[in-house]
Coordinates of C-alpha atoms and ligand atoms in Angstrom, one line a residue:
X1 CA -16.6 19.0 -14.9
X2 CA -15.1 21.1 -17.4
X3 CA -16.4 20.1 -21.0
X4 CA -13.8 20.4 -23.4
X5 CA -15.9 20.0 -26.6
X6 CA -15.0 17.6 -29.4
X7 CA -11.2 17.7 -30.3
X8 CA -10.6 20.3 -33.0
X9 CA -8.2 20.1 -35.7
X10 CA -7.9 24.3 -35.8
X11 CA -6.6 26.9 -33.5
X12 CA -8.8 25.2 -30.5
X13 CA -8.2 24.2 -27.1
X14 CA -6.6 20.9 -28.3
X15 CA -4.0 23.1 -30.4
X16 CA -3.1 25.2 -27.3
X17 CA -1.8 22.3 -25.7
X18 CA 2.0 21.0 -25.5
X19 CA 2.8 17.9 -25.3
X20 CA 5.7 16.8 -23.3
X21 CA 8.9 14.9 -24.1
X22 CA 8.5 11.6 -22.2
X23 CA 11.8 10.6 -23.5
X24 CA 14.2 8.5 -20.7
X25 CA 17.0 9.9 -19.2
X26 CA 20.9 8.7 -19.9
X27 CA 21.7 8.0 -16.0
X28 CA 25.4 7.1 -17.6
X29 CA 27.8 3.7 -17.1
X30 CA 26.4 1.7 -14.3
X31 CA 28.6 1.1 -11.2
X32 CA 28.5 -0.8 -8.5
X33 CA 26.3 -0.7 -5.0
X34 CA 26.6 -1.7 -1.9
X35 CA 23.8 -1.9 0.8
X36 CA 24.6 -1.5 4.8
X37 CA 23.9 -3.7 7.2
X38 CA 19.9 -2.9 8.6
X39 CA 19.6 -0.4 11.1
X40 CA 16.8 1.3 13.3
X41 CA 14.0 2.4 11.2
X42 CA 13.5 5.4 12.8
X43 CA 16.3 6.4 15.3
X44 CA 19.3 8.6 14.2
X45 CA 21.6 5.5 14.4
X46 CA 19.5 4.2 11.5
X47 CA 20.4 6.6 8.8
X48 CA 22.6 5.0 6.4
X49 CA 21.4 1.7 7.3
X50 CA 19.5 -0.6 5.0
X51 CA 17.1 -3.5 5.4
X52 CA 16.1 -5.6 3.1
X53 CA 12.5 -7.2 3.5
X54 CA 9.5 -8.7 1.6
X55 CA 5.7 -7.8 2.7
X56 CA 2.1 -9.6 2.8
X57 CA -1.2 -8.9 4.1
X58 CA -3.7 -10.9 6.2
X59 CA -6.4 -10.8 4.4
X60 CA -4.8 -12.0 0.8
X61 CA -2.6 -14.8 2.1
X62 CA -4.5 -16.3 4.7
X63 CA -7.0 -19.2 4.7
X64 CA -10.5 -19.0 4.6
X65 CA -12.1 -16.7 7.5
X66 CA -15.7 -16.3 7.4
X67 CA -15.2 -13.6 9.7
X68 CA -13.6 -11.1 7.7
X69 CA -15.7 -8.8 5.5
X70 CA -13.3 -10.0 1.9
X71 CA -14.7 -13.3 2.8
X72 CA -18.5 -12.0 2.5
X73 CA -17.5 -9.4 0.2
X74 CA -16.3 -12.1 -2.7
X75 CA -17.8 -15.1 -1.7
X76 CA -20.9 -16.1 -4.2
X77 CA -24.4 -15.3 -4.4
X78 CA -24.9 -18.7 -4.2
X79 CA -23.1 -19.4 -0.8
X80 CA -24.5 -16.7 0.7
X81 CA -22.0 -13.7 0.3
X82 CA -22.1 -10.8 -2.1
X83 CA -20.7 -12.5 -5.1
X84 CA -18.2 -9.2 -6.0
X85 CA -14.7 -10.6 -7.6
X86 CA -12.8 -13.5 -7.3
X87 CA -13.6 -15.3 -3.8
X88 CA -10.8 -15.0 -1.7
X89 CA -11.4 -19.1 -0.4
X90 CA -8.4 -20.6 0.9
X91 CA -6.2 -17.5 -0.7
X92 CA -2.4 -18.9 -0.6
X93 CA -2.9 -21.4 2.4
X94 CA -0.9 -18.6 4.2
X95 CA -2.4 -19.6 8.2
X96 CA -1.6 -23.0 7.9
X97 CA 1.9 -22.4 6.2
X98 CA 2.6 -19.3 8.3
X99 CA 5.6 -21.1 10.3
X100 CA 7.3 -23.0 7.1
X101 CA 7.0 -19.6 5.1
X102 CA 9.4 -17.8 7.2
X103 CA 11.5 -20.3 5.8
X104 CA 11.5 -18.6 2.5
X105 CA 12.2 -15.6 4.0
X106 CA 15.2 -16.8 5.4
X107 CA 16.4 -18.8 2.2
X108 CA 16.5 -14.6 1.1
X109 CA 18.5 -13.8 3.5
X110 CA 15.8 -11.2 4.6
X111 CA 16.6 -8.8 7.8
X112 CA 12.9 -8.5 7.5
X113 CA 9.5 -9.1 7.1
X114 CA 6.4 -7.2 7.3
X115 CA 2.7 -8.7 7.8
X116 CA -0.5 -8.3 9.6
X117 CA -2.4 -9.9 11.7
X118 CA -6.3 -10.8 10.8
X119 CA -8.5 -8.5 13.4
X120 CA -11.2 -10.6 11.8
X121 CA -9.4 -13.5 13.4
X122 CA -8.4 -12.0 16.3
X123 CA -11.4 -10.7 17.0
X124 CA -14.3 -12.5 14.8
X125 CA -17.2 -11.1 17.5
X126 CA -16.9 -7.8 19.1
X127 CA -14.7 -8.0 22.0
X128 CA -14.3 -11.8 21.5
X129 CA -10.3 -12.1 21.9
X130 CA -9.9 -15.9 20.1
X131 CA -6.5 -17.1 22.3
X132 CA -5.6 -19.5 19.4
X133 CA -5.5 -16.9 16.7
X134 CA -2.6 -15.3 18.7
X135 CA -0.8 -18.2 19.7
X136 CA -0.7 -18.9 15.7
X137 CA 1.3 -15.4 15.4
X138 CA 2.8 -16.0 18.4
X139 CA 4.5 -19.1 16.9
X140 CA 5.2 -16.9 13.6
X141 CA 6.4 -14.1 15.1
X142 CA 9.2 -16.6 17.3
X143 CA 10.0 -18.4 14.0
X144 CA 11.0 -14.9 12.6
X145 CA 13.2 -13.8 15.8
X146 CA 14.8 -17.4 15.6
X147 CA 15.3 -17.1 12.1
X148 CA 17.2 -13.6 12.7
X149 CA 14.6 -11.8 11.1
X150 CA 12.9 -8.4 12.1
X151 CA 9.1 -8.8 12.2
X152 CA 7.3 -5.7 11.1
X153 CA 3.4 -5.5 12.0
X154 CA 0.7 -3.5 10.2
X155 CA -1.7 -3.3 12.6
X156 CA -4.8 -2.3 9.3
X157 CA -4.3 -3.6 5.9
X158 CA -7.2 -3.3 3.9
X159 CA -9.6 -5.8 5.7
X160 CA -11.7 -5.9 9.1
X161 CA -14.1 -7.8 10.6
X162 CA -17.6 -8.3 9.5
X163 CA -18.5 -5.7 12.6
X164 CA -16.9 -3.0 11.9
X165 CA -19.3 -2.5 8.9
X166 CA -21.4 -5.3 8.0
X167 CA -21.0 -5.2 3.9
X168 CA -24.6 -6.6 3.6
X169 CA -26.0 -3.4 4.6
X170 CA -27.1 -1.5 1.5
X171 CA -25.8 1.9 1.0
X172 CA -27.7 4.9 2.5
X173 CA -29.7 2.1 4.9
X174 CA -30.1 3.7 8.5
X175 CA -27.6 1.9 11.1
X176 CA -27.5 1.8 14.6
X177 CA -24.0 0.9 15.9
X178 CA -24.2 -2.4 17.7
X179 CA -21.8 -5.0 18.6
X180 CA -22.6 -7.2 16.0
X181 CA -22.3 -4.0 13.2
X182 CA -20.7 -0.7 14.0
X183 CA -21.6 1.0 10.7
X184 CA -17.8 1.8 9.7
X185 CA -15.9 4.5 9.1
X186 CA -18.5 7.3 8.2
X187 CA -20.9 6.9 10.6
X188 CA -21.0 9.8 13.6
X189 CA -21.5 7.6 16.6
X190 CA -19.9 4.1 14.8
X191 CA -17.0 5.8 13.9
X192 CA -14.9 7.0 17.4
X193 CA -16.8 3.3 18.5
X194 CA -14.5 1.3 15.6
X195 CA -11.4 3.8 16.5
X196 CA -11.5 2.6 20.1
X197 CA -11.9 -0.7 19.2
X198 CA -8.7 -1.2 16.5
X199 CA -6.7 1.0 19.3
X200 CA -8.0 -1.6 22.0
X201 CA -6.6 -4.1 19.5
X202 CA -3.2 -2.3 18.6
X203 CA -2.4 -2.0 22.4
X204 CA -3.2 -6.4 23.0
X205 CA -0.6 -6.8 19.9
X206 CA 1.6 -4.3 21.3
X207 CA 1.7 -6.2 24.8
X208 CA 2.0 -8.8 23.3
X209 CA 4.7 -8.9 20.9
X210 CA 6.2 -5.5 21.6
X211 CA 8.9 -8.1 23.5
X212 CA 9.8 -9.1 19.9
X213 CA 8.6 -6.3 17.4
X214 CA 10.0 -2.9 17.0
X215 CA 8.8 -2.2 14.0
X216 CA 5.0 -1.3 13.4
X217 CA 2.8 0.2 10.8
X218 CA -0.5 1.3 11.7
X219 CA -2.5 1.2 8.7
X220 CA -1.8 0.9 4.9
X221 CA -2.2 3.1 1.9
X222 CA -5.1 5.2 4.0
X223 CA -6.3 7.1 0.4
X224 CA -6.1 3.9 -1.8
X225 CA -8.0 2.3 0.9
X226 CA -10.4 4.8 1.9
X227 CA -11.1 5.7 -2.4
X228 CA -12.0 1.7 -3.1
X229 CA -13.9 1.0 0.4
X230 CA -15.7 3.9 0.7
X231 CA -15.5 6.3 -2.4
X232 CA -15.9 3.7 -5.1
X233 CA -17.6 1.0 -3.8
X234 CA -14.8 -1.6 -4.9
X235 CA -13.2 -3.2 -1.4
X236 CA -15.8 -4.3 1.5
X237 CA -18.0 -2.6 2.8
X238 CA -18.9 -1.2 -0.4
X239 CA -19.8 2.5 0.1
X240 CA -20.0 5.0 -2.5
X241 CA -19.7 8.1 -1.0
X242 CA -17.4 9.5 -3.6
X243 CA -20.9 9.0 -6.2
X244 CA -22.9 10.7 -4.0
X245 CA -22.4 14.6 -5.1
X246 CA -21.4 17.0 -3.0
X247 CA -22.9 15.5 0.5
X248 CA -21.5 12.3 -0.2
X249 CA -17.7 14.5 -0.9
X250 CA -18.3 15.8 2.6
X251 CA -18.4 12.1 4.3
X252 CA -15.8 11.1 2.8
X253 CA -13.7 13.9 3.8
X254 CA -14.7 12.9 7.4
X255 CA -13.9 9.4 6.9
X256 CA -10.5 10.6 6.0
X257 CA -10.7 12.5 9.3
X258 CA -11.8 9.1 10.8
X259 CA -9.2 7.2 9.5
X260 CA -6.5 9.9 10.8
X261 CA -8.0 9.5 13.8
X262 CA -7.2 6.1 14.0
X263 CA -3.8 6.5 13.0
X264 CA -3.8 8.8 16.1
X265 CA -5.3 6.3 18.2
X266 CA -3.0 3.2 17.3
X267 CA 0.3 5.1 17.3
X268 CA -0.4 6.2 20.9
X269 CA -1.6 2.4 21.9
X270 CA 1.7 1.0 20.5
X271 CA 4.0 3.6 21.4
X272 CA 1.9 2.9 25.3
X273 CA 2.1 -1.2 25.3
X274 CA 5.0 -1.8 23.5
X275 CA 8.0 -0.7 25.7
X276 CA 10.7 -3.1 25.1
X277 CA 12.9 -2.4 22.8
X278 CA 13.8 -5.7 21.0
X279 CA 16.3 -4.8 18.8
X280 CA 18.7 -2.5 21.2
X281 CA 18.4 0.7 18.9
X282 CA 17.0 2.5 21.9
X283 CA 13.5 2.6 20.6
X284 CA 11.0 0.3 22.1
X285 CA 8.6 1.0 19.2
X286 CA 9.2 3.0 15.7
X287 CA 5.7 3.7 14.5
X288 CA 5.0 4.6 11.0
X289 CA 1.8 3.9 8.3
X290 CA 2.4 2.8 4.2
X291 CA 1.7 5.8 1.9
X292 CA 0.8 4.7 -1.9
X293 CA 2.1 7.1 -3.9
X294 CA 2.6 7.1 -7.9
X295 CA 4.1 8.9 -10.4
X296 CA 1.0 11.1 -11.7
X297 CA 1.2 12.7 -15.6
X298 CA -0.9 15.6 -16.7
X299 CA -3.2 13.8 -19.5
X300 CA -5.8 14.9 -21.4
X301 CA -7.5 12.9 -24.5
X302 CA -4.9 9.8 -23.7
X303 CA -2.2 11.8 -24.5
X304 CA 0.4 13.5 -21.8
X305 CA 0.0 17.2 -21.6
X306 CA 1.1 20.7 -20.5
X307 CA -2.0 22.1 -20.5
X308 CA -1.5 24.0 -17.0
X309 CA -5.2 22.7 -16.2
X310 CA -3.9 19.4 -16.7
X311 CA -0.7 20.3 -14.3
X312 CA -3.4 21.6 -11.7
X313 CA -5.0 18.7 -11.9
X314 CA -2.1 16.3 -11.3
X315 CA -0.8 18.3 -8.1
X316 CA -4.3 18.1 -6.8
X317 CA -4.1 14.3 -6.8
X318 CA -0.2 14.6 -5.7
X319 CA -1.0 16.6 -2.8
X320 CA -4.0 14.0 -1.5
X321 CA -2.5 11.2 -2.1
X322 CA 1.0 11.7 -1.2
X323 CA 1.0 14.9 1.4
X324 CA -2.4 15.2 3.1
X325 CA -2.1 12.5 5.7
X326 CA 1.7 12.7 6.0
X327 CA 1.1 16.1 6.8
X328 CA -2.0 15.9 8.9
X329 CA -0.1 13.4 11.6
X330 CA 2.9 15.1 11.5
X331 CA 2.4 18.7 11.7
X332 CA -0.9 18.4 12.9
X333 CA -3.5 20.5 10.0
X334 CA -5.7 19.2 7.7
X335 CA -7.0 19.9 4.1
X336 CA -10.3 19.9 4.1
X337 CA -11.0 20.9 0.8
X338 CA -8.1 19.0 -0.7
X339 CA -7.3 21.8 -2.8
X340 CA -3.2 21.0 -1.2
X341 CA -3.5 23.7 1.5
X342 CA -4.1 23.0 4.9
X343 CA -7.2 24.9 6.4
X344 CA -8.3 23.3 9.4
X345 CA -5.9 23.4 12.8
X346 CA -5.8 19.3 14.5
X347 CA -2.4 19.8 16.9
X348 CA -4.3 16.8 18.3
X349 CA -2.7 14.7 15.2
X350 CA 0.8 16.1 15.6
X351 CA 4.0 14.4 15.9
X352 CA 2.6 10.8 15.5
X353 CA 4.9 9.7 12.7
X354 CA 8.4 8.4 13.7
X355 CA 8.9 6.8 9.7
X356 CA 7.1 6.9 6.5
X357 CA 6.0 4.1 4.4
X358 CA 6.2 4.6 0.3
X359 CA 4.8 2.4 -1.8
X360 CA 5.5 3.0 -5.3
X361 CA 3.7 0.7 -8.4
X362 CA 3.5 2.8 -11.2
X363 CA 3.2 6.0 -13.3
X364 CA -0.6 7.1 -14.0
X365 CA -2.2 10.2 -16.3
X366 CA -4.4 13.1 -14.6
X367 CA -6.7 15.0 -16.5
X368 CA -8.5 18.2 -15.3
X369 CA -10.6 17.8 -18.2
X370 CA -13.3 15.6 -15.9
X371 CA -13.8 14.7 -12.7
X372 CA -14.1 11.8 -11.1
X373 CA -13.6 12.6 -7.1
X374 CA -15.6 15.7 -6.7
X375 CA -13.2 17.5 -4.5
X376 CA -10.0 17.1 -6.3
X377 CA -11.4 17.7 -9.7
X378 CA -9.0 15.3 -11.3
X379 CA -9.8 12.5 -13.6
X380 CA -7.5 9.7 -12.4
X381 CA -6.6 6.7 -14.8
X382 CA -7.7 3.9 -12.2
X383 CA -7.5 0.8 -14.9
X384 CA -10.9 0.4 -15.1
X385 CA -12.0 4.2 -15.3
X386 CA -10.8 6.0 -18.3
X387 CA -11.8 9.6 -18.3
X388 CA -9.3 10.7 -21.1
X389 CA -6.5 10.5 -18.5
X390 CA -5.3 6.9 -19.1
X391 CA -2.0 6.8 -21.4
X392 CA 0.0 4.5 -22.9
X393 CA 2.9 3.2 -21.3
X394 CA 6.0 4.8 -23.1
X395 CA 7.9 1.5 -23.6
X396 CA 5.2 -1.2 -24.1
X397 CA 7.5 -3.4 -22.4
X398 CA 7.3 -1.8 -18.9
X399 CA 3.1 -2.2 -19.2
X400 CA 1.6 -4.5 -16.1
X401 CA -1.1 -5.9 -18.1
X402 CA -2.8 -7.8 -15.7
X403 CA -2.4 -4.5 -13.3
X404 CA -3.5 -2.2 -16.4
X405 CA -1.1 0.5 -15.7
X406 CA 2.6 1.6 -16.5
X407 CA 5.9 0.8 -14.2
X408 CA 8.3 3.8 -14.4
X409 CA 11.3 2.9 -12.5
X410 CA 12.4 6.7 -12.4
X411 CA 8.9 7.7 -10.5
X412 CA 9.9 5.9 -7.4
X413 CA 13.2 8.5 -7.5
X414 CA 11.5 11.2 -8.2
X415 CA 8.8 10.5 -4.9
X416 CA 12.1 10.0 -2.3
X417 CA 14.1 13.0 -3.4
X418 CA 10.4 15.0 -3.4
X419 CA 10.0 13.9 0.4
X420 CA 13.4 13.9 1.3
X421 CA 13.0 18.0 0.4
X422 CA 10.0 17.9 1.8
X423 CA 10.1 16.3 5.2
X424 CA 14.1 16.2 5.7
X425 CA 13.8 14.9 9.2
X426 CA 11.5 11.7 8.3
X427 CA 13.0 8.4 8.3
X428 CA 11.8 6.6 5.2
X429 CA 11.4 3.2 3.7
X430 CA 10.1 2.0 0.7
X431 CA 7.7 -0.9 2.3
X432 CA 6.3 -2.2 -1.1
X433 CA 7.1 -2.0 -4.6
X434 CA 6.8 -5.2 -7.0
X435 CA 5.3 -6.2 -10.1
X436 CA 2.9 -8.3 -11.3
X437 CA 4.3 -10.8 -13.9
X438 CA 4.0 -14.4 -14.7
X439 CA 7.8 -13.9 -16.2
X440 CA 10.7 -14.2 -13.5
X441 CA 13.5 -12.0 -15.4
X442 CA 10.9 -9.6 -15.3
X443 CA 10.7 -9.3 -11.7
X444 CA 14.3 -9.6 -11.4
X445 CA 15.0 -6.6 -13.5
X446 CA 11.9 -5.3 -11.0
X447 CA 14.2 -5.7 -8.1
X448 CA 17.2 -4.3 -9.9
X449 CA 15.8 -1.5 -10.9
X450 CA 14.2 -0.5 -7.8
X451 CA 17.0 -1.2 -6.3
X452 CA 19.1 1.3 -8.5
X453 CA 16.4 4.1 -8.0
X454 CA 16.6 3.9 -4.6
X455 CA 20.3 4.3 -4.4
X456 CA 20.2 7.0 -6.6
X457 CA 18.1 8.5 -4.1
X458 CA 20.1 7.7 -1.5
X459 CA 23.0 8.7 -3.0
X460 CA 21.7 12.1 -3.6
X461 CA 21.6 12.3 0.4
X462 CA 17.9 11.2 1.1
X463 CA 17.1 9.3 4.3
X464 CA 15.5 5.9 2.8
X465 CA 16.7 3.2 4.8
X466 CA 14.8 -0.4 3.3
X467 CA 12.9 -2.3 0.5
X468 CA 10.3 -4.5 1.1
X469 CA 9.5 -6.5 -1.9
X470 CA 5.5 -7.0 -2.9
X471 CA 5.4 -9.4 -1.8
X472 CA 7.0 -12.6 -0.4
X473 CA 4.3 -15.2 -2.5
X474 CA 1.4 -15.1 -4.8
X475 CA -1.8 -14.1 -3.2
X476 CA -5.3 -12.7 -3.5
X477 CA -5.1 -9.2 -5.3
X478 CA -8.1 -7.9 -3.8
X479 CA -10.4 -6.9 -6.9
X480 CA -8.3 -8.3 -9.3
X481 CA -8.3 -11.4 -7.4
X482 CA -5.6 -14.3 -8.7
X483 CA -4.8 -13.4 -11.7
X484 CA -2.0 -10.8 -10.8
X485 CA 1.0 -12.8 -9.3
X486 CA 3.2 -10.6 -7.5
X487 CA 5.3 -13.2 -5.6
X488 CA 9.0 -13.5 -5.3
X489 CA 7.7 -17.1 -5.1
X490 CA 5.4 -18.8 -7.4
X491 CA 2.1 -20.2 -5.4
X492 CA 0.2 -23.3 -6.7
X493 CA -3.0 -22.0 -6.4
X494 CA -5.8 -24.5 -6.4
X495 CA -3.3 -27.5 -6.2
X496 CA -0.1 -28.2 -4.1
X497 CA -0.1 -24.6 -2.9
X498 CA 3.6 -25.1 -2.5
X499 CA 6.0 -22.4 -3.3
X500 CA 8.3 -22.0 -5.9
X501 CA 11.2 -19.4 -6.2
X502 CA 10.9 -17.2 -9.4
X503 CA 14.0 -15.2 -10.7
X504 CA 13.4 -12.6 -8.6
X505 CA 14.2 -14.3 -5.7
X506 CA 17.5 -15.6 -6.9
X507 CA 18.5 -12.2 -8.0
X508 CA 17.3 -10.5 -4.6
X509 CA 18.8 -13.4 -2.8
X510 CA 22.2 -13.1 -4.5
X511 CA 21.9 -9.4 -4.0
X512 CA 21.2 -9.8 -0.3
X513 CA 23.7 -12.1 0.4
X514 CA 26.5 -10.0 -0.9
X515 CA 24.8 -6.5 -0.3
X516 CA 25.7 -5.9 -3.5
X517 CA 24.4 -4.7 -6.7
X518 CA 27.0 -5.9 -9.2
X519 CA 27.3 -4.5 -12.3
X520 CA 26.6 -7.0 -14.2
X521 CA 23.3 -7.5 -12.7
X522 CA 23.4 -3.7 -13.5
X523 CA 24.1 -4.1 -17.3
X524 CA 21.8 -7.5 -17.0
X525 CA 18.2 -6.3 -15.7
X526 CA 18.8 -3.1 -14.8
X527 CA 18.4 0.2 -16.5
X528 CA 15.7 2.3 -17.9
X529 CA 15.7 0.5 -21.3
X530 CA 13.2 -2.6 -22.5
X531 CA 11.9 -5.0 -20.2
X532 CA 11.4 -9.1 -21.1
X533 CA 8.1 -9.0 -22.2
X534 CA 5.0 -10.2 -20.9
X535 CA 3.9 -13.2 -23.0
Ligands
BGC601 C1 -1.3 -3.0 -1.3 C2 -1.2 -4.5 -1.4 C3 -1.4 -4.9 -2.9 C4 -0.2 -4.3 -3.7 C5 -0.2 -4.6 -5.1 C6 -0.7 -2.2 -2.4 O1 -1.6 -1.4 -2.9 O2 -0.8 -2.6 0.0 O3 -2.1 -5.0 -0.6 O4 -1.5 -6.2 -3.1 O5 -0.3 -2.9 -3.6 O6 -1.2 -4.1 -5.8

């Protein structure tokens, strides 16, 4: 950590450093923009296509499974679990409501929609295939096709079953891999054991539904993920590796490794089981994973910054976050040190990355004034940890309060065209972005502006070829739990559960339905300027 001293009012450190104009841009007169029909997601014949989708996740819709480990995780003390957030319970009644939800999907107009399937329900014991759990998604997945709507699957997002790493087990405890606990990600012998088993798994749902599914993800946000499950002790199973100095950096790095590994392992299952190619684009299966990526700004004492330490700093974070994995599974090297250069030769990763996720939320600071993952030497504003690196948002309007960070539309822009440069021959999508507001303009002028960014990019000759809204309905925001509602449709928690369209859904379904972005939905939500406020 470097230790800056107090701030000085003389010719110090604090003097030496610029700040930058955060000022907006003038993008000029808005004009009109169309949207093609969908397309492949990853063949050639797909670029210039666009599909428009919404996303959710198992583990945050769902109802109850005691099975999963964000069941255990968040259910209380008192009942027996670890008592850690909101308890997930019933989340949005999303099993039982599975078939009459695709319904609101097709009142969008969606070409469409990306989920997972519960492992933990799948599989709740070790090897211990539950027959109706499929024939639920089996029924889901033919509600979709009837309804003319493109299922995409991500085979990992965010939650696994109780035996893949039993969250009771304290931290540093010795484990033995067994069936009923195979001590997760960063154990030696566990780890290839849980690879195996998730590839076992990819290759059933493959066979299965590769008949109907093209489109597949293999795992979501990998560094978000990995960071809150196993750096920061936030998501099940609770490991803090990231706390635990230099030995601790070092098993993290190989559960990174781990999870790339798995990547590996499910691309190869799919791209084995599923062979049918459903929707006649000539590939049976286009295999991609959900990147989270952000809009990271040098900080330092809550204020942006030039300091080049700063700058470092940021592109550290940049280059884990956004280029380490992508890299890794397409050209086959890894960064061990995560200093952004790739030391360590894996052609056994290579080429296993037909498209590319992006998932963009919001603009964060990046201070290389303290640390808070060993390796990367950053300080990262992560809501709750402020290390001098959280800012202001530069219109108060565009804050997420119940998210506690910033929504820069431009961000999202500035990740595509990076890429596009970057990786000109991957096939993109942008497979989440949302906001979480309890005001429906707000989400519309969400959408819109999205929208406009990514047709800026597009226009500018990147290959980005969808949106999936965040998400379809309210649901469980992992730690944040149910306060944060980032539903195109408004969920009656604790009551009726039924679902109720917001103004972002009547703007995205008017936008749909004429693949159009009018301008005067421009000039009404759209822009760089003000946002409704949050109440
Ligand atoms: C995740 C979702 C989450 C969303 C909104 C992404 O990080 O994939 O599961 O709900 O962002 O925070």
């Amino acid at each position: 950590m470097t230790d800056l001293g107090p701030p000085d009012a003389g010719g110090g450190i604090d003097a030496q450093i610029a700040r930058p104009d955060l000022a907006l841009p003038d993008l000029g007169p808005p004009t009109e923009v169309t949207f093609p029909p969908s397309g492949s997601t990853s063949a050639a014949s797909g670029m210039g296509s666009f599909t428009f989708g919404a996303a959710t996740a198992a583990a945050q819709i769902e109802d109850a499974n005691p099975a999963t480990d964000w069941y255990l995780w968040t259910r209380p003390e008192a009942e027996g679990g670890l008592g850690n957030g909101t308890f997930v319970g019933d989340a949005s009644r999303g099993y039982t409501r599975a078939v009459e939800d695709v319904d609101r999907a097709a009142e969008l107009g969606l070409d469409s929609y990306r989920f997972s399937m519960d492992w933990a329900r799948i599989e709740p014991n070790r090897d211990d295939v539950q027959e109706d759990a499929l024939l639920h998604y089996d029924a889901v997945v033919d509600a979709l096709v009837a309804a003319g709507i493109e299922p995409m699957i991500t085979v990992h997002h965010f939650s696994s079953p109780v035996w893949a790493d039993d969250p009771r087990r304290a931290n540093g405890a010795p484990c033995t891999p067994s069936d009923t606990d195979l001590c997760g990600w960063a154990d030696p012998i566990g780890a290839p054991l849980l690879i195996a088993e998730l590839a076992e798994h990819a290759r059933m749902l493959a066979a299965r539904y590769g008949g109907s599914v093209d489109d597949w993800a293999t795992i979501n946000e990998p560094i978000n993920y990995l960071l809150a499950s196993y750096g920061l002790s936030v998501f099940p199973p609770g490991r803090n590796l990231i706390l635990g100095g230099d030995a601790g950096f070092a098993r993290f790095v190989e559960v990174v490794k781990n999870y790339i590994r798995a990547h590996v392992a499910i691309y190869d299952a799919i791209k084995a089981a599923d062979t049918i190619d459903a929707d006649g684009d000539g590939v049976a299966a286009s295999v991609g994973f959900t990147l989270s990526v952000g809009k990271w700004q040098p900080a330092r004492r809550n204020q942006p910054s030039l300091h080049p330490a700063d700058i470092a700093a940021a592109d550290r974070v940049e280059a884990v976050y956004h280029y380490l994995f992508t890299d890794a599974v397409q050209s086959g090297g890894f960064d061990t040190d995560f200093d952004g250069v790739v030391d360590e030769d894996h052609p056994e990763w290579a080429d296993r990355l037909d498209w590319l996720g992006v998932q963009y939320y919001f603009r964060s600071g990046v201070t290389g004034a303290s640390t808070i993952i060993p390796g990367i030497e950053a300080g990262v504003c992560f809501g709750m940890f402020d290390f001098g690196a959280c800012l202001e948002a530069a219109d108060p309007t565009h804050w997420v309060p119940t998210m506690r960070y910033e929504y820069y539309a431009l961000g999202l822009y500035d990740v595509l065209v990076d890429f596009g440069a970057r990786w000109p021959e991957l096939p993109m999508t942008v497979t989440e972005a949302g906001i979480a507001t309890e005001v429906g303009a707000r989400r519309a002028e969400h959408v819109v502006r999205t929208l406009e960014q990514i047709a800026r990019a597009r226009a500018d000759g990147v290959d980005v070829r969808g949106y999936y809204h965040w998400s379809l309905f309210d649901n469980f925001e992992w730690a944040e739990g149910y306060t944060p509602r980032f539903g195109l449709y408004r969920v009656d928690f604790g009551g009726t559960y039924d679902r109720t369209a917001t103004e972002g859904a009547t703007v995205l379904g008017a936008i749909i339905a004429a693949r159009t972005l009018t301008i005067a939905q421009r000039n009404q939500y759209g822009g760089l300027g003000p946002m409704t406020p949050e109440p």
